[in-house]
């Protein structure tokens, strides 16, 4: 009923006989076959509609052998309709067992992917149009500024600096078009299933590599961390890259950028600290605002969108970005993200101010482990 209310098609197949027990009447609207015709095709070996229960005997055999990895499957396929063309669908199925653990029914739902694919196609066309509409005036600006620099050798220094700023901003915008709206980038969308998790340690190591590539010192400190963090990897890489870029830009060249990772409050915390002048108190409330640039950013390239983008990315993941003023000076930005099971792991570590051993009014509980911290500094 829940599947059908959501517009999907529900089905149930008997594991012993392979007979169709139930299928939503709306399957006739999707494929042009009545439930009785679908049931008849399932009984025919090699029938295209047999994709609904494809691999069921092998799944049952593996489940009886103790392998539960195929208890629930999600896959995309195309089912032939009575109208003569293929319908893209997502089939979600699960084996239902009796009290003795014996598989009885295969139940699932069929979801029409045609609207999703149409939206993807529209998005690609829209992105391609944007790419063209932005690239044409940017190319005109780029050519004009190059001509100005070439034909005005006697221009004063402030004017030449403005030329360079315009050229730099144009290059940056063209690079963004290449990164996000190029035909190659659009071709990647939907081409293959993207990863939906990333190891926090990998994020920190990549950020450290970015610091070292800029000729700076990187100090990496890691405590207990989960093996994987459920996220959109490219998005989290971009958020952390923005924080690292800021740390590099606003701290002395002879100081280290400190990268930290640890479990904190039923989640994971990733921190980037610099040893620069820090953020002025009257600016702290605005640093994540769109287009806001602090006084110490005067003369440096940028649009005031970096921290705004980083916060937006993290908030989409259900997390928080915050600014902390360390006692030793500088600025520290912290990304906190929720992680399933992190609270249990955190409770096993040594109590701290962020992880008290007991709540007020409760007796303290014993601890079973101690966090491990590794400090690594590389040129």
Coordinates of N, CA and C in Angstrom, one line a residue, residues 9-156:
X9 N 4.9 0.3 -8.2 CA 4.2 -0.9 -8.4 C 4.8 -2.0 -7.4
X10 N 3.9 -2.6 -6.6 CA 4.3 -3.6 -5.6 C 4.0 -5.0 -6.2
X11 N 4.9 -5.9 -5.8 CA 4.7 -7.3 -6.3 C 5.1 -8.3 -5.2
X12 N 4.6 -9.5 -5.3 CA 5.0 -10.6 -4.4 C 5.0 -11.9 -5.2
X13 N 6.1 -12.6 -5.0 CA 6.3 -13.9 -5.8 C 6.6 -15.0 -4.8
X14 N 6.0 -16.2 -5.0 CA 6.2 -17.3 -4.2 C 7.6 -17.9 -4.5
X15 N 8.4 -18.1 -3.4 CA 9.8 -18.6 -3.7 C 9.8 -20.1 -4.1
X16 N 8.8 -20.9 -3.6 CA 8.8 -22.3 -3.9 C 8.4 -22.6 -5.4
X17 N 7.3 -21.9 -5.8 CA 6.8 -22.2 -7.2 C 7.2 -21.2 -8.2
X18 N 7.6 -20.0 -7.8 CA 7.9 -18.9 -8.7 C 6.7 -18.2 -9.2
X19 N 5.5 -18.5 -8.7 CA 4.2 -18.0 -9.1 C 4.0 -16.6 -8.6
X20 N 3.4 -15.7 -9.4 CA 3.1 -14.4 -9.0 C 1.9 -14.4 -8.0
X21 N 2.1 -13.9 -6.8 CA 1.0 -13.8 -5.9 C 0.2 -12.5 -6.0
X22 N 0.9 -11.4 -6.2 CA 0.3 -10.1 -6.3 C 1.1 -9.2 -7.2
X23 N 0.5 -8.3 -7.9 CA 1.1 -7.2 -8.6 C 0.1 -6.1 -8.7
X24 N 0.6 -4.9 -8.5 CA -0.3 -3.7 -8.5 C -1.0 -3.6 -9.9
X25 N -2.3 -3.3 -9.8 CA -3.0 -3.1 -11.1 C -2.4 -2.0 -12.0
X26 N -1.7 -1.1 -11.4 CA -1.2 0.0 -12.1 C 0.0 -0.4 -13.1
X27 N 0.4 -1.7 -13.0 CA 1.4 -2.1 -13.9 C 0.9 -2.1 -15.4
X28 N -0.4 -2.1 -15.5 CA -1.0 -2.1 -16.9 C -0.8 -0.7 -17.5
X29 N -0.8 0.4 -16.6 CA -0.5 1.7 -17.1 C 0.9 1.9 -17.5
X30 N 1.8 1.2 -16.8 CA 3.3 1.3 -17.1 C 3.7 0.5 -18.3
X31 N 3.3 -0.8 -18.3 CA 3.8 -1.7 -19.3 C 2.8 -2.1 -20.3
X32 N 1.5 -1.9 -20.0 CA 0.5 -2.3 -21.0 C 0.0 -3.7 -20.8
X33 N 0.5 -4.4 -19.8 CA 0.1 -5.8 -19.5 C -0.8 -5.8 -18.2
X34 N -1.9 -6.6 -18.3 CA -2.7 -6.8 -17.1 C -2.0 -7.6 -16.1
X35 N -2.4 -7.6 -14.8 CA -1.7 -8.5 -13.8 C -1.7 -10.0 -14.3
X36 N -2.8 -10.4 -14.9 CA -2.9 -11.8 -15.4 C -1.9 -12.1 -16.4
X37 N -1.7 -11.2 -17.3 CA -0.7 -11.3 -18.4 C 0.7 -11.3 -17.8
X38 N 1.0 -10.5 -16.8 CA 2.3 -10.5 -16.2 C 2.5 -11.9 -15.5
X39 N 1.5 -12.4 -14.8 CA 1.7 -13.7 -14.2 C 2.0 -14.8 -15.2
X40 N 1.3 -14.8 -16.3 CA 1.5 -15.8 -17.4 C 2.9 -15.7 -17.9
X41 N 3.5 -14.5 -18.1 CA 4.8 -14.3 -18.6 C 5.9 -14.7 -17.6
X42 N 5.6 -14.6 -16.3 CA 6.6 -15.0 -15.3 C 6.8 -16.5 -15.4
X43 N 5.7 -17.2 -15.8 CA 5.8 -18.7 -15.9 C 6.6 -19.2 -17.1
X44 N 6.8 -18.3 -18.0 CA 7.5 -18.6 -19.3 C 9.0 -18.4 -19.1
X45 N 9.8 -19.5 -19.2 CA 11.2 -19.4 -19.1 C 11.8 -18.5 -20.2
X46 N 12.6 -17.6 -19.8 CA 13.3 -16.7 -20.7 C 12.4 -15.5 -21.0
X47 N 11.3 -15.3 -20.4 CA 10.4 -14.2 -20.6 C 11.1 -12.9 -20.1
X48 N 10.9 -11.8 -20.9 CA 11.6 -10.6 -20.5 C 11.1 -10.0 -19.2
X49 N 9.8 -10.3 -18.9 CA 9.3 -9.8 -17.6 C 9.8 -10.6 -16.4
X50 N 10.5 -11.7 -16.7 CA 11.1 -12.5 -15.6 C 12.1 -11.8 -14.9
X51 N 12.5 -10.6 -15.4 CA 13.5 -9.7 -14.7 C 13.0 -9.4 -13.3
X52 N 11.7 -9.4 -13.1 CA 11.2 -9.1 -11.8 C 11.7 -10.0 -10.7
X53 N 11.9 -11.3 -11.1 CA 12.4 -12.3 -10.1 C 13.7 -12.9 -10.6
X54 N 14.5 -12.1 -11.4 CA 15.8 -12.6 -11.9 C 16.7 -13.0 -10.8
X55 N 17.3 -14.2 -10.9 CA 18.3 -14.6 -9.9 C 17.7 -15.1 -8.6
X56 N 16.4 -15.3 -8.5 CA 15.7 -15.7 -7.3 C 16.2 -17.0 -6.8
X57 N 16.3 -18.1 -7.6 CA 16.8 -19.4 -7.1 C 18.2 -19.3 -6.5
X58 N 19.1 -18.5 -7.1 CA 20.4 -18.4 -6.6 C 20.4 -17.6 -5.3
X59 N 19.6 -16.6 -5.2 CA 19.5 -15.8 -3.9 C 19.0 -16.7 -2.8
X60 N 18.0 -17.6 -3.1 CA 17.5 -18.5 -2.1 C 18.5 -19.5 -1.7
X61 N 19.3 -20.0 -2.6 CA 20.3 -21.0 -2.3 C 21.4 -20.3 -1.4
X62 N 21.8 -19.1 -1.7 CA 22.9 -18.4 -1.0 C 22.3 -18.1 0.4
X63 N 21.1 -17.7 0.5 CA 20.5 -17.4 1.8 C 20.5 -18.6 2.7
X64 N 20.1 -19.8 2.2 CA 20.1 -21.0 2.9 C 21.5 -21.4 3.4
X65 N 22.5 -21.0 2.6 CA 23.9 -21.3 2.9 C 24.4 -20.3 4.0
X66 N 23.6 -19.4 4.4 CA 24.1 -18.4 5.4 C 24.5 -17.1 4.8
X67 N 24.5 -16.9 3.5 CA 24.9 -15.6 2.9 C 23.7 -14.7 2.8
X68 N 23.7 -13.6 3.6 CA 22.6 -12.7 3.6 C 22.9 -11.4 2.8
X69 N 23.9 -11.5 2.0 CA 24.3 -10.3 1.2 C 23.3 -9.9 0.1
X70 N 22.5 -10.9 -0.3 CA 21.6 -10.7 -1.4 C 20.1 -10.8 -0.9
X71 N 20.0 -10.5 0.4 CA 18.6 -10.6 1.0 C 17.8 -9.4 0.4
X72 N 18.4 -8.3 0.2 CA 17.7 -7.1 -0.4 C 18.6 -6.6 -1.6
X73 N 18.0 -6.4 -2.7 CA 18.7 -5.9 -3.9 C 18.0 -4.7 -4.5
X74 N 18.8 -3.8 -5.0 CA 18.3 -2.7 -5.8 C 19.0 -2.6 -7.1
X75 N 18.3 -2.7 -8.2 CA 18.9 -2.7 -9.5 C 18.1 -2.0 -10.5
X76 N 18.7 -1.5 -11.6 CA 18.0 -0.8 -12.7 C 18.0 -1.7 -13.9
X77 N 16.9 -1.7 -14.6 CA 16.8 -2.5 -15.8 C 15.8 -1.9 -16.7
X78 N 15.5 -2.5 -17.8 CA 14.5 -2.1 -18.8 C 13.5 -3.2 -19.0
X79 N 12.2 -2.9 -18.8 CA 11.2 -4.0 -19.1 C 10.5 -3.7 -20.4
X80 N 10.2 -4.7 -21.2 CA 9.5 -4.5 -22.4 C 8.0 -4.3 -22.2
X81 N 7.4 -3.3 -22.8 CA 6.0 -3.0 -22.7 C 5.2 -3.6 -23.9
X82 N 3.9 -3.7 -23.7 CA 3.1 -4.2 -24.7 C 3.0 -3.2 -25.9
X83 N 3.4 -2.0 -25.7 CA 3.4 -0.9 -26.7 C 4.6 -1.0 -27.6
X84 N 5.6 -1.9 -27.3 CA 6.7 -2.2 -28.2 C 8.0 -1.5 -27.9
X85 N 8.1 -0.7 -26.8 CA 9.4 -0.1 -26.4 C 9.7 -0.4 -24.9
X86 N 11.0 -0.2 -24.6 CA 11.5 -0.6 -23.3 C 11.2 0.6 -22.3
X87 N 10.8 0.2 -21.1 CA 10.5 1.1 -20.0 C 11.7 1.0 -19.0
X88 N 12.4 2.1 -18.7 CA 13.5 2.0 -17.7 C 12.8 2.0 -16.3
X89 N 13.3 1.1 -15.5 CA 12.7 0.9 -14.1 C 13.8 0.6 -13.1
X90 N 13.5 0.9 -11.9 CA 14.3 0.5 -10.7 C 13.5 -0.6 -10.0
X91 N 14.1 -1.8 -9.8 CA 13.5 -2.9 -9.1 C 14.1 -3.1 -7.7
X92 N 13.3 -2.9 -6.7 CA 13.8 -3.1 -5.3 C 13.1 -4.4 -4.8
X93 N 13.9 -5.4 -4.4 CA 13.3 -6.6 -4.0 C 13.9 -7.1 -2.7
X94 N 13.2 -7.9 -1.9 CA 13.7 -8.5 -0.7 C 13.1 -9.9 -0.5
X95 N 13.9 -10.8 0.1 CA 13.4 -12.1 0.4 C 12.7 -12.0 1.8
X96 N 11.5 -12.6 2.0 CA 10.8 -12.6 3.3 C 10.9 -14.0 3.8
X97 N 11.4 -14.2 5.0 CA 11.5 -15.6 5.6 C 10.5 -15.8 6.6
X98 N 10.3 -17.1 6.9 CA 9.3 -17.5 7.9 C 10.1 -17.6 9.3
X99 N 9.4 -18.1 10.3 CA 10.0 -18.1 11.6 C 11.3 -19.0 11.7
X100 N 11.3 -20.0 10.8 CA 12.5 -20.9 10.8 C 13.6 -20.4 9.9
X101 N 13.4 -19.2 9.3 CA 14.5 -18.6 8.5 C 14.4 -19.1 7.0
X102 N 13.4 -19.8 6.7 CA 13.2 -20.3 5.3 C 12.6 -19.2 4.4
X103 N 13.2 -18.9 3.3 CA 12.7 -17.9 2.4 C 11.3 -18.3 1.8
X104 N 10.3 -17.5 2.0 CA 8.9 -17.8 1.6 C 8.5 -17.0 0.3
X105 N 8.7 -15.7 0.4 CA 8.2 -14.8 -0.6 C 9.3 -13.9 -1.1
X106 N 9.3 -13.5 -2.3 CA 10.1 -12.4 -2.8 C 9.2 -11.2 -3.0
X107 N 9.3 -10.1 -2.3 CA 8.5 -9.0 -2.4 C 9.3 -7.8 -2.9
X108 N 8.6 -6.9 -3.5 CA 9.4 -5.7 -3.9 C 8.5 -4.6 -4.6
X109 N 9.2 -3.7 -5.2 CA 8.5 -2.6 -5.9 C 9.2 -2.3 -7.2
X110 N 8.5 -1.8 -8.1 CA 9.0 -1.3 -9.4 C 8.7 0.2 -9.5
X111 N 9.8 0.9 -9.8 CA 9.7 2.4 -9.9 C 10.1 2.8 -11.3
X112 N 9.2 3.6 -11.9 CA 9.4 4.1 -13.3 C 10.5 5.2 -13.2
X113 N 11.6 4.9 -14.0 CA 12.7 5.9 -14.0 C 12.6 6.9 -15.2
X114 N 11.5 6.8 -16.0 CA 11.4 7.7 -17.1 C 11.4 9.2 -16.7
X115 N 10.6 9.6 -15.6 CA 10.7 11.0 -15.2 C 12.1 11.4 -14.8
X116 N 12.8 10.5 -14.0 CA 14.1 10.9 -13.6 C 15.1 11.1 -14.7
X117 N 15.0 10.2 -15.7 CA 15.9 10.3 -16.9 C 15.6 11.6 -17.7
X118 N 14.3 11.9 -17.8 CA 13.9 13.1 -18.5 C 14.5 14.3 -17.8
X119 N 14.4 14.3 -16.4 CA 15.0 15.5 -15.7 C 16.5 15.6 -15.9
X120 N 17.1 14.4 -15.9 CA 18.6 14.4 -16.1 C 18.9 15.0 -17.5
X121 N 18.2 14.6 -18.5 CA 18.4 15.1 -19.8 C 18.2 16.6 -19.9
X122 N 17.1 17.1 -19.2 CA 16.8 18.5 -19.2 C 17.9 19.3 -18.5
X123 N 18.4 18.7 -17.4 CA 19.5 19.4 -16.6 C 20.7 19.5 -17.5
X124 N 21.1 18.4 -18.2 CA 22.2 18.5 -19.1 C 22.1 19.5 -20.2
X125 N 20.9 19.6 -20.8 CA 20.7 20.6 -21.8 C 20.8 22.0 -21.2
X126 N 20.2 22.2 -20.0 CA 20.2 23.5 -19.4 C 21.7 23.9 -19.1
X127 N 22.4 22.9 -18.5 CA 23.8 23.2 -18.2 C 24.6 23.5 -19.5
X128 N 24.4 22.8 -20.5 CA 25.1 23.1 -21.8 C 24.7 24.5 -22.3
X129 N 23.5 24.9 -22.2 CA 23.1 26.2 -22.6 C 23.8 27.3 -21.7
X130 N 23.8 27.1 -20.4 CA 24.5 28.0 -19.5 C 26.0 28.1 -19.9
X131 N 26.6 27.0 -20.1 CA 28.0 27.0 -20.5 C 28.2 27.9 -21.7
X132 N 27.4 27.7 -22.7 CA 27.6 28.5 -23.9 C 27.3 30.0 -23.7
X133 N 26.2 30.3 -23.0 CA 25.8 31.7 -22.8 C 26.8 32.4 -21.9
X134 N 27.5 31.8 -21.0 CA 28.5 32.4 -20.1 C 29.8 32.5 -20.8
X135 N 30.2 31.4 -21.5 CA 31.5 31.3 -22.1 C 31.7 32.4 -23.2
X136 N 30.7 32.7 -24.0 CA 30.8 33.7 -25.0 C 31.2 35.1 -24.5
X137 N 30.4 35.7 -23.6 CA 30.9 37.0 -23.1 C 32.2 36.9 -22.3
X138 N 32.4 35.8 -21.6 CA 33.7 35.7 -20.9 C 34.9 35.7 -21.9
X139 N 34.7 35.0 -23.0 CA 35.8 35.0 -24.0 C 36.0 36.4 -24.6
X140 N 34.9 37.1 -24.7 CA 35.0 38.5 -25.2 C 35.8 39.4 -24.2
X141 N 35.4 39.2 -22.9 CA 36.1 40.0 -21.9 C 37.6 39.6 -21.9
X142 N 37.9 38.3 -21.9 CA 39.3 37.9 -21.9 C 40.1 38.4 -23.0
X143 N 39.5 38.4 -24.3 CA 40.2 39.0 -25.4 C 40.4 40.5 -25.3
X144 N 39.4 41.2 -24.8 CA 39.5 42.6 -24.6 C 40.6 43.0 -23.6
X145 N 40.6 42.3 -22.5 CA 41.6 42.7 -21.5 C 43.0 42.4 -22.0
X146 N 43.2 41.3 -22.7 CA 44.5 41.0 -23.3 C 45.0 42.1 -24.3
X147 N 44.0 42.6 -25.1 CA 44.4 43.7 -26.0 C 44.7 45.0 -25.2
X148 N 44.0 45.3 -24.2 CA 44.3 46.4 -23.4 C 45.7 46.4 -22.8
X149 N 46.0 45.2 -22.3 CA 47.4 45.0 -21.7 C 48.5 45.2 -22.7
X150 N 48.2 44.7 -24.0 CA 49.2 44.7 -25.0 C 49.3 46.1 -25.6
X151 N 48.2 46.9 -25.7 CA 48.2 48.2 -26.4 C 48.4 49.4 -25.5
X152 N 48.5 49.1 -24.2 CA 48.6 50.3 -23.2 C 49.8 50.1 -22.4
X153 N 51.0 50.0 -23.0 CA 52.2 49.8 -22.2 C 52.5 51.0 -21.2
X154 N 52.0 52.2 -21.5 CA 52.3 53.3 -20.6 C 51.2 53.5 -19.5
X155 N 50.3 52.6 -19.4 CA 49.3 52.7 -18.3 C 50.0 52.7 -16.9
X156 N 49.4 53.5 -16.0 CA 50.0 53.5 -14.7 C 49.7 52.2 -13.9

